[in-house]
PDB file of C-alpha atoms in Angstrom:
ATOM      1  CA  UNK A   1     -12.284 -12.544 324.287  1.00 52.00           C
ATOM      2  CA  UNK A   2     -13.908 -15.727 322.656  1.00 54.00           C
ATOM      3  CA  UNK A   3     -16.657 -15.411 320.485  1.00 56.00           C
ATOM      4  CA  UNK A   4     -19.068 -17.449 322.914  1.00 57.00           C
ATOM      5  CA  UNK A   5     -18.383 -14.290 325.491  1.00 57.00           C
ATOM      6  CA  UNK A   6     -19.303 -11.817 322.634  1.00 60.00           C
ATOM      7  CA  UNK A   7     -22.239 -13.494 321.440  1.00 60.00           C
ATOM      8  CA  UNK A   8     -23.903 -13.890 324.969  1.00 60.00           C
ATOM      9  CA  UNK A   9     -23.437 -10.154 325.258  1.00 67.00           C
ATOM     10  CA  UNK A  10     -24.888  -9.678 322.179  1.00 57.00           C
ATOM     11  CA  UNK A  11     -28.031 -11.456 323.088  1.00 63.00           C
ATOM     12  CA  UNK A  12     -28.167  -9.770 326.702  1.00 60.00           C
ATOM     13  CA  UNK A  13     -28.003  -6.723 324.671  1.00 62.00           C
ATOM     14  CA  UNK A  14     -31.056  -7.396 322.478  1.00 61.00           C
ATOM     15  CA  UNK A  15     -32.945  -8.666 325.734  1.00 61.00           C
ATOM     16  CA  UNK A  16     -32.689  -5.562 327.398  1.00 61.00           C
ATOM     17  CA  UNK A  17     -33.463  -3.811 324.147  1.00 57.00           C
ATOM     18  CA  UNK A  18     -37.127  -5.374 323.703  1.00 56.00           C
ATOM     19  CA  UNK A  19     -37.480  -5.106 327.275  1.00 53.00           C
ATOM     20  CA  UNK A  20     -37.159  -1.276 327.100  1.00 52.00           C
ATOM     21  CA  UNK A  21     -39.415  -0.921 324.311  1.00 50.00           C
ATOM     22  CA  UNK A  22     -41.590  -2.926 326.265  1.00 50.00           C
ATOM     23  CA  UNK A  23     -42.406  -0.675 328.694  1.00 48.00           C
ATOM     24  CA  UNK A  24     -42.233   2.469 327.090  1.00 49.00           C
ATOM     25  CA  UNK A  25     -45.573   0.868 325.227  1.00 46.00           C
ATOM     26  CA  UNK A  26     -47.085   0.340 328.580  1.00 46.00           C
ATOM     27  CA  UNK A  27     -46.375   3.848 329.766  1.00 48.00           C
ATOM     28  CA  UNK A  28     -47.959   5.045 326.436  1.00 48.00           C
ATOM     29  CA  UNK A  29     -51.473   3.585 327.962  1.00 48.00           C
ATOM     30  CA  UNK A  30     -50.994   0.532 325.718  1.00 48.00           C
ATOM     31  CA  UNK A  31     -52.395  -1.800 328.618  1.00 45.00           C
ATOM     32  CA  UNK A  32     -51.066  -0.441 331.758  1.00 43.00           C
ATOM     33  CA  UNK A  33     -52.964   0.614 334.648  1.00 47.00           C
ATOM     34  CA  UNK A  34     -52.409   4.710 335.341  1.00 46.00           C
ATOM     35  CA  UNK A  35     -51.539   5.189 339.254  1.00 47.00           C
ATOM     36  CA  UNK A  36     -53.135   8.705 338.855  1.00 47.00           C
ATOM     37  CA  UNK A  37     -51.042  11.974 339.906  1.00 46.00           C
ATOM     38  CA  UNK A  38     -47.765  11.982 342.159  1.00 44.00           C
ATOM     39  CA  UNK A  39     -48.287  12.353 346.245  1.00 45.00           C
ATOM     40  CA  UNK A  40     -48.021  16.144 346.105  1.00 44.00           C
ATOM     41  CA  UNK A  41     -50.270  17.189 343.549  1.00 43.00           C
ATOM     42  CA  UNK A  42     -54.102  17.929 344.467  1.00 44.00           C
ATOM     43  CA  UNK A  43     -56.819  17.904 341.666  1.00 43.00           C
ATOM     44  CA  UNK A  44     -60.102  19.957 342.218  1.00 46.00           C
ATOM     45  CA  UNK A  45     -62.902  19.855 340.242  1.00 42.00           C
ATOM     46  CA  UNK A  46     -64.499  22.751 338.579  1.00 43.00           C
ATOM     47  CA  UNK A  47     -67.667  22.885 339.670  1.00 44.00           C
ATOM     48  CA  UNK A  48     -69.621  19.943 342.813  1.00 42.00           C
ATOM     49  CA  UNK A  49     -72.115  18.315 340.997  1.00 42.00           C
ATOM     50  CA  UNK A  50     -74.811  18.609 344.293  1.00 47.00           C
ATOM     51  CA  UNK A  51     -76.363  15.152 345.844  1.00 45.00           C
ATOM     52  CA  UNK A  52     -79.707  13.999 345.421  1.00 45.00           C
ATOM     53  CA  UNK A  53     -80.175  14.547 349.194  1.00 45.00           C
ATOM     54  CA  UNK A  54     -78.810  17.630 349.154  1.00 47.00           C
ATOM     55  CA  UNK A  55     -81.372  18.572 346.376  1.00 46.00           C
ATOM     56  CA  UNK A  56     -84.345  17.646 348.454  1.00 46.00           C
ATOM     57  CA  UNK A  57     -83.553  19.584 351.021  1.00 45.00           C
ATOM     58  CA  UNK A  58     -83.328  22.425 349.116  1.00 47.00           C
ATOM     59  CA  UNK A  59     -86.542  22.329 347.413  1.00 44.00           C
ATOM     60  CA  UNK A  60     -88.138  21.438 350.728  1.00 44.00           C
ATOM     61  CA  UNK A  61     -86.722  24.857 352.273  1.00 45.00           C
ATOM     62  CA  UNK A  62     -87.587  26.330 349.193  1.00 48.00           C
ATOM     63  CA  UNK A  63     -91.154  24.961 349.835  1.00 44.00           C
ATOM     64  CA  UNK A  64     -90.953  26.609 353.172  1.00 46.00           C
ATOM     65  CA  UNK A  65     -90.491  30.173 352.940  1.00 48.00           C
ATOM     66  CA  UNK A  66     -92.811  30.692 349.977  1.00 45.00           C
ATOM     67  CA  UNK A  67     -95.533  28.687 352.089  1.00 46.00           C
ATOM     68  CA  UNK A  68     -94.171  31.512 355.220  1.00 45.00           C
ATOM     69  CA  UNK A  69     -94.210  34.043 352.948  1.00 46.00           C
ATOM     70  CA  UNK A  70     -98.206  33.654 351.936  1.00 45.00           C
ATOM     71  CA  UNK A  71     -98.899  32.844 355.964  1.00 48.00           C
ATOM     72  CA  UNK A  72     -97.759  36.072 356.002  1.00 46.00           C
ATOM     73  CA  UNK A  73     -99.448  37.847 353.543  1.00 48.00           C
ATOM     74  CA  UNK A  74    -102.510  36.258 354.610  1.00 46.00           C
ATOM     75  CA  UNK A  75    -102.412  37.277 358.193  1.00 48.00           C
ATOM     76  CA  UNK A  76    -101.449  40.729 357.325  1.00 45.00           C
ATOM     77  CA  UNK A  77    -105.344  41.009 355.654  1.00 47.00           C
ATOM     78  CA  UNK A  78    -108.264  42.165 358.105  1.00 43.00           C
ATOM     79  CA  UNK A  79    -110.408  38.744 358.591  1.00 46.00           C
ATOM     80  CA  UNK A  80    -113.793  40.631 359.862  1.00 47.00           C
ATOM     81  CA  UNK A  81    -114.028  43.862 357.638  1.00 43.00           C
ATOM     82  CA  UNK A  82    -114.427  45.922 360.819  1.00 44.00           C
ATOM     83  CA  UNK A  83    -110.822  47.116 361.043  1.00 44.00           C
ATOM     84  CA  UNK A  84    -106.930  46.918 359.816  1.00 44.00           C
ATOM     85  CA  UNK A  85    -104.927  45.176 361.685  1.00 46.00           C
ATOM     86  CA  UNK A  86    -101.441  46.994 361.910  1.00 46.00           C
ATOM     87  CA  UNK A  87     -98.114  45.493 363.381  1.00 44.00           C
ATOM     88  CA  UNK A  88     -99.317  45.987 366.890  1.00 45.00           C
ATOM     89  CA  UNK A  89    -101.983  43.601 366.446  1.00 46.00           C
ATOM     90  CA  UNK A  90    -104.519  46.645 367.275  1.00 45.00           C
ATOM     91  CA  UNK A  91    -107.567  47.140 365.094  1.00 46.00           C
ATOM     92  CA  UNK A  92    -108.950  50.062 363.403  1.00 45.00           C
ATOM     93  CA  UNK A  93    -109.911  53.338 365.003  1.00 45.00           C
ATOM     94  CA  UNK A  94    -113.532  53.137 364.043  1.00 46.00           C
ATOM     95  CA  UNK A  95    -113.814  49.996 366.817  1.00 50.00           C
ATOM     96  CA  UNK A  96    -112.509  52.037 369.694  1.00 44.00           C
ATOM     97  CA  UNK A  97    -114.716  54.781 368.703  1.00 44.00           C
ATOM     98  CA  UNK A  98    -117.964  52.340 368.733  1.00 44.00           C
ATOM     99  CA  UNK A  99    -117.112  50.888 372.457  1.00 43.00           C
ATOM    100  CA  UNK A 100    -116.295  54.304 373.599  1.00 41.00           C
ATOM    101  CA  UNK A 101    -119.903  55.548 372.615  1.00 43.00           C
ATOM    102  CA  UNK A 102    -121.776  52.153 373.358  1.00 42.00           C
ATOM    103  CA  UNK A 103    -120.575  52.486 376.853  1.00 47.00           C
ATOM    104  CA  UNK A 104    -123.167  52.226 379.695  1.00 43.00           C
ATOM    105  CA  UNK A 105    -123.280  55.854 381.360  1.00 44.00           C
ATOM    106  CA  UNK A 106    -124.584  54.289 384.815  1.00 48.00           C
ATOM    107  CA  UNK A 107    -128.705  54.899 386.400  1.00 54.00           C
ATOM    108  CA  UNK A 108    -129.488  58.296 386.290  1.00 59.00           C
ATOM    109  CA  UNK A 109    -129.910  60.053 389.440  1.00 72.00           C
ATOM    110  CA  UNK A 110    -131.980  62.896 390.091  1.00 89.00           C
ATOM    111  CA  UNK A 111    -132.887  65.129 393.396  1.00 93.00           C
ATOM    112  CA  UNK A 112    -135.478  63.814 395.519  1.00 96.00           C
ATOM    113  CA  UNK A 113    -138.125  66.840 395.698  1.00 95.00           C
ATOM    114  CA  UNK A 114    -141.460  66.996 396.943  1.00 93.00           C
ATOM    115  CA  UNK A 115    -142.233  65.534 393.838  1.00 94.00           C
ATOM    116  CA  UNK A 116    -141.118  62.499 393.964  1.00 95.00           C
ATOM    117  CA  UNK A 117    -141.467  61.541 397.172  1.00 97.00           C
ATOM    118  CA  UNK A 118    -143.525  60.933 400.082  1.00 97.00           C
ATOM    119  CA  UNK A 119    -142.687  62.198 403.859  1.00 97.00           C
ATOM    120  CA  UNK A 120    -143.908  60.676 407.298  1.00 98.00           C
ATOM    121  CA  UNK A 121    -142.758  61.839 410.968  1.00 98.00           C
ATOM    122  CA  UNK A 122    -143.045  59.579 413.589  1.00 97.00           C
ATOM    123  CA  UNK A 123    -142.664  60.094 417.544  1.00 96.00           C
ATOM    124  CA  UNK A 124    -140.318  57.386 418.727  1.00 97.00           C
ATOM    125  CA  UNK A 125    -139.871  55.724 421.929  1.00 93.00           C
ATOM    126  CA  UNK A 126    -136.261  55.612 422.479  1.00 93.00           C
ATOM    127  CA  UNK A 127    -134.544  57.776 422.267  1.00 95.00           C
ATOM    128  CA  UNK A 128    -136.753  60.208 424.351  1.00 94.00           C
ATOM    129  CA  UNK A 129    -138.111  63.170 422.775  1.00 96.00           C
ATOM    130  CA  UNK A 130    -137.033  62.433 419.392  1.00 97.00           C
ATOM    131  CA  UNK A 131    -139.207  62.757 416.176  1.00 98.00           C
ATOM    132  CA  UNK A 132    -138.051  60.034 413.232  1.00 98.00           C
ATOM    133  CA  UNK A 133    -138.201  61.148 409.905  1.00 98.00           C
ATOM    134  CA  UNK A 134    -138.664  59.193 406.524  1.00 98.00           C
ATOM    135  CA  UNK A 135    -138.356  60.061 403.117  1.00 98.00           C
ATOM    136  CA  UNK A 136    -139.683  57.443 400.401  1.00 98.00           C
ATOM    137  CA  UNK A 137    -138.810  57.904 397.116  1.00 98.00           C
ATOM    138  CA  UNK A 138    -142.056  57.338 394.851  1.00 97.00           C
ATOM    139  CA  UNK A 139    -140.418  58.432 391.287  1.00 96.00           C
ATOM    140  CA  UNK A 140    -139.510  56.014 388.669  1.00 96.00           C
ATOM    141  CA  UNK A 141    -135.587  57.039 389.032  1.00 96.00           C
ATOM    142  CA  UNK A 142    -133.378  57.096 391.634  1.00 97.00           C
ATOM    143  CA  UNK A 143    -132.709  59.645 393.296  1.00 97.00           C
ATOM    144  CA  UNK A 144    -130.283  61.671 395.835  1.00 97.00           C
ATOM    145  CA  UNK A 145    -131.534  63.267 399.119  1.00 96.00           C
ATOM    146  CA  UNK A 146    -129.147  65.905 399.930  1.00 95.00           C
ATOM    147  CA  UNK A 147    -127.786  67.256 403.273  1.00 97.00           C
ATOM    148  CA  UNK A 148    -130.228  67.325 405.679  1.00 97.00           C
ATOM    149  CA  UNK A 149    -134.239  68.730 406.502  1.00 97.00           C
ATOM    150  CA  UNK A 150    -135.127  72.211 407.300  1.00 97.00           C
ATOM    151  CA  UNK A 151    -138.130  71.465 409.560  1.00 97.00           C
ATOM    152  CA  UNK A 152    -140.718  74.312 410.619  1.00 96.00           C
ATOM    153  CA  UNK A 153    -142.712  73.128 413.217  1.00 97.00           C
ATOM    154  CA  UNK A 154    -146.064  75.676 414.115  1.00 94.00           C
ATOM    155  CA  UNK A 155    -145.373  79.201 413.773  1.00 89.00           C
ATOM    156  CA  UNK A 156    -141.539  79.161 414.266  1.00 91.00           C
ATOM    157  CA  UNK A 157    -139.472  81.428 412.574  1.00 88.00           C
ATOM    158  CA  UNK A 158    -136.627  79.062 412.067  1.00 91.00           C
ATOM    159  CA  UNK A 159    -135.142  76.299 411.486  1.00 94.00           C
ATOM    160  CA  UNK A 160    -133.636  74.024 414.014  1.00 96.00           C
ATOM    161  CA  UNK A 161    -129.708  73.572 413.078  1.00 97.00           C
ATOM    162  CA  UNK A 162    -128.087  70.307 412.405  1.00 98.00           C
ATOM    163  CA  UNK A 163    -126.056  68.031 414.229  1.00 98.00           C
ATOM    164  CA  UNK A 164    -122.325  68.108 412.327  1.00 97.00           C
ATOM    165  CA  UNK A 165    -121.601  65.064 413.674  1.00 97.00           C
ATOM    166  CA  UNK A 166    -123.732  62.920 412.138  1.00 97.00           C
ATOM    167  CA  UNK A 167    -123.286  64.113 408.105  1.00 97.00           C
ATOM    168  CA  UNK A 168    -122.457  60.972 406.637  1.00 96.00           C
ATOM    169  CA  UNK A 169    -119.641  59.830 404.346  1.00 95.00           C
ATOM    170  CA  UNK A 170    -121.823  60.063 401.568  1.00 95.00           C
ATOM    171  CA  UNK A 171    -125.316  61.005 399.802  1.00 94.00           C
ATOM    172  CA  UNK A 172    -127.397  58.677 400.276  1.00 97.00           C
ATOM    173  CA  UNK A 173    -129.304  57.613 397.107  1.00 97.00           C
ATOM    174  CA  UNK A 174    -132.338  56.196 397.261  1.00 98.00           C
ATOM    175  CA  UNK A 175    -133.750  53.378 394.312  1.00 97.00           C
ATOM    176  CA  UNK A 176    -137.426  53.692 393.676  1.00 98.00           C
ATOM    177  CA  UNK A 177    -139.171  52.581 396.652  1.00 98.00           C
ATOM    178  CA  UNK A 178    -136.594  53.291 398.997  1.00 98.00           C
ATOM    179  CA  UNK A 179    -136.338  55.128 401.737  1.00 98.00           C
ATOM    180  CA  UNK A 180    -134.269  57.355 403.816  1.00 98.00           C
ATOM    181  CA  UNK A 181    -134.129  58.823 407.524  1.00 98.00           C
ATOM    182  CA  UNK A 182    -133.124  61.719 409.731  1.00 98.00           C
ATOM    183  CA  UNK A 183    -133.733  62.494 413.861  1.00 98.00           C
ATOM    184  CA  UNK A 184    -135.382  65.103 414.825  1.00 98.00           C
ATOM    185  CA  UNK A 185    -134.587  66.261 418.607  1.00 98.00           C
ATOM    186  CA  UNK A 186    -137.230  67.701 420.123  1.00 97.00           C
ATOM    187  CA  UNK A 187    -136.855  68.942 423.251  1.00 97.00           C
ATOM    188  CA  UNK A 188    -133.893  68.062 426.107  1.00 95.00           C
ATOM    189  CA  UNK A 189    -134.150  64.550 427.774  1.00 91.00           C
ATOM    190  CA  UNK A 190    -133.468  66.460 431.312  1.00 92.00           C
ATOM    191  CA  UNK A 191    -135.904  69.178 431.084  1.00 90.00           C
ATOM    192  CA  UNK A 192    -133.314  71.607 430.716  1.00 92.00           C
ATOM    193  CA  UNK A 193    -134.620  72.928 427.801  1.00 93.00           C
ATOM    194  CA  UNK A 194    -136.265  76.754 427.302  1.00 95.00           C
ATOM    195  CA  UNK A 195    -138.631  78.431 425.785  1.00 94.00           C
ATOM    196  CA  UNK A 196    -140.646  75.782 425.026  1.00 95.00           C
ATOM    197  CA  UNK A 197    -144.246  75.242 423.045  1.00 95.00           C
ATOM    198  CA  UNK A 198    -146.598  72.792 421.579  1.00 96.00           C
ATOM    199  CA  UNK A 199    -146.374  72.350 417.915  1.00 97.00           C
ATOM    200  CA  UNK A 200    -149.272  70.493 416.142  1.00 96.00           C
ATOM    201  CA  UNK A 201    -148.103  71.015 412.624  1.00 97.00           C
ATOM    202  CA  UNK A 202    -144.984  70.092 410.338  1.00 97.00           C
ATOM    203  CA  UNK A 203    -143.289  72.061 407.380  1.00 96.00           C
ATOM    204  CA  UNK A 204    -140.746  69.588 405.948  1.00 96.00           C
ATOM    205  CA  UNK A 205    -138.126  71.075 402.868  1.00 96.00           C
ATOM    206  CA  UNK A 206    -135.783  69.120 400.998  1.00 96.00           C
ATOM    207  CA  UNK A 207    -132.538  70.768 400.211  1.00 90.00           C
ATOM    208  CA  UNK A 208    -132.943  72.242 396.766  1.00 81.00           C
ATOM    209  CA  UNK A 209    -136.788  72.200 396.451  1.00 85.00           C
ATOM    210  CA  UNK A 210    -139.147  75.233 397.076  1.00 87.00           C
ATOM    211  CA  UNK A 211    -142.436  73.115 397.626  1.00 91.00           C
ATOM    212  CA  UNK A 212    -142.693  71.952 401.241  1.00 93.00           C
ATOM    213  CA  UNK A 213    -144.141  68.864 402.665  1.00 95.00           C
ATOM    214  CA  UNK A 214    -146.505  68.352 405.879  1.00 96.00           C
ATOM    215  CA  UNK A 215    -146.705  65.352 406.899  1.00 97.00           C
ATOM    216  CA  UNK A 216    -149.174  64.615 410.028  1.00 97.00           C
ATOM    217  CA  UNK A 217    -148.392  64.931 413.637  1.00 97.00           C
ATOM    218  CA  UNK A 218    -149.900  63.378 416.455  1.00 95.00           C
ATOM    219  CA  UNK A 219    -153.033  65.035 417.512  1.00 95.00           C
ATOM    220  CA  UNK A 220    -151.876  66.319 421.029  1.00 96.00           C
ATOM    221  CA  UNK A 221    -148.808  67.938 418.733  1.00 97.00           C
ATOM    222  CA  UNK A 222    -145.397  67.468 419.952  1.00 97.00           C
ATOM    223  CA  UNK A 223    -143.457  69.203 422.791  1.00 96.00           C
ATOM    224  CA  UNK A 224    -140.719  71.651 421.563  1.00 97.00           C
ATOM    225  CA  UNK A 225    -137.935  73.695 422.971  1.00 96.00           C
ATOM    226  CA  UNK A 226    -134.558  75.583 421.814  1.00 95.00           C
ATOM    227  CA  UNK A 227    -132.489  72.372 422.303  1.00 96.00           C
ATOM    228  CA  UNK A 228    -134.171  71.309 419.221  1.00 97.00           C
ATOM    229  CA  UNK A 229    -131.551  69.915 416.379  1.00 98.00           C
ATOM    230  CA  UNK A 230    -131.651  67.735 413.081  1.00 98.00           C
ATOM    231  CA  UNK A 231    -129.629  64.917 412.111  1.00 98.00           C
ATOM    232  CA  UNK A 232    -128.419  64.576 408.142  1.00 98.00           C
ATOM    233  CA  UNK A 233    -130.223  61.995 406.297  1.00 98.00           C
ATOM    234  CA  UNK A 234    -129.024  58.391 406.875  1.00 98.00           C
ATOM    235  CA  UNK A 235    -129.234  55.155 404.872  1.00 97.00           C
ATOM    236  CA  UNK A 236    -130.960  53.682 407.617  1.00 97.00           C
ATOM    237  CA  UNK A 237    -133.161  54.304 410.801  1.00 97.00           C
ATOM    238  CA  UNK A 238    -130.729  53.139 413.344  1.00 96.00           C
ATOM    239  CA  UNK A 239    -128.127  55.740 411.764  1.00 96.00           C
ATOM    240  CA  UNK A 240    -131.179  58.488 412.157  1.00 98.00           C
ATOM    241  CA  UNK A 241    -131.734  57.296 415.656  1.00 97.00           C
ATOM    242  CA  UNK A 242    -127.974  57.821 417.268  1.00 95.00           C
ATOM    243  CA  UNK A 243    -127.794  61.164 418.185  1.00 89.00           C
TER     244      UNK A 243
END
């Protein structure tokens, strides 16, 4: 080997020398960038720092429920004084007891008597041989008329009966000033009739009351006979009138 050969080995030699030391410099953060950590390893951080967005929106929920939570104490609290309000939304006992008593407990209604009322008897037309009762109520109440008259007329010693069919569906009450009405059949349309007389005087008995009223019949009296019968009272004189 000639000694040009050895000395450009020589120098090659030194070359790669610095170069090596070179780069084990760089490595040793002398100026060299750091590519970070190989492909396979994964680097987690403690703790995430949380974003300023992230912040808002928890201090606006935050916000939120304490706001909810004093709607709620607030609503929970009787507004008027007058009562608790529980879950239910109901209030206080003492309320329901106050409507219950303040309730309206209707007119009162009282029986029509002799009292209270006045009594006329008139002979009608049509139908024939009929007498038309009325009984006005004169009181400062109303009051019920119950069932039907127990007539008297002269010296009888009875009382006509009543006519079933004609009890109506119900009492009829009458407001002060009003009036009510019942037929009186006198004697039979077709003569049939027996044992008949003249009466020229009326004994007229509510149901219920011991005092009797008289009210005025014509002056020639009225012709009776055994077919005699009594309606109930009506609400009106057509009703009186049908049987």
């Amino acid at each position: 080997m000639s000694a040009r050969t050895t000395r450009t080995r020589v120098l090659a030699a030194a070359a790669l020398a610095v170069a090596t030391l070179t780069l084990t410099a760089c490595n040793n953060g002398e100026g060299v960038r750091d590519e970070g950590a190989s492909a396979g390893t994964t680097s987690q951080p403690s703790s995430t720092p949380t974003s300023g967005s992230q912040k808002n929106k928890e201090t606006t929920t935050d916000a939120g429920q304490a706001g909810s939570s004093s709607n709620s104490d607030s609503n929970s609290k009787p507004k008027d004084g007058k009562g608790t309000q529980n879950s239910s939304g109901s209030t206080g006992s003492s309320d329901a007891s106050k409507s219950s008593d303040s309730q309206d407990p209707g007119p009162t209604r009282t029986p029509c008597t002799a009292a209270n009322t006045r009594m006329t008897a008139t002979v009608v037309a049509r139908p024939l041989n009929h007498l038309l009762l009325t009984v006005t109520n004169t009181g400062s109440k109303n009051c019920n008329v119950i069932g039907y008259p127990a007539v008297r007329f002269g010296e009888a010693q009875s009382v006509p009966p009543v006519m079933e069919e004609s009890q109506p569906q119900a009492v009829v009450t009458l407001a002060p000033g009003e009036s009510g009405y019942a037929g009186v059949r006198l004697s039979a349309a077709d003569g049939s009739g027996s044992n008949g007389y003249t009466a020229k005087s009326l004994s007229l008995y509510l149901k219920d009351s011991a005092a009797a009223s008289k009210p005025s019949l014509p002056a020639k009296g009225v012709y009776v006979d055994d077919s005699i019968a009594v309606t109930y009272w009506q609400q009106t004189m057509a009703d009186a009138l049908t049987w």
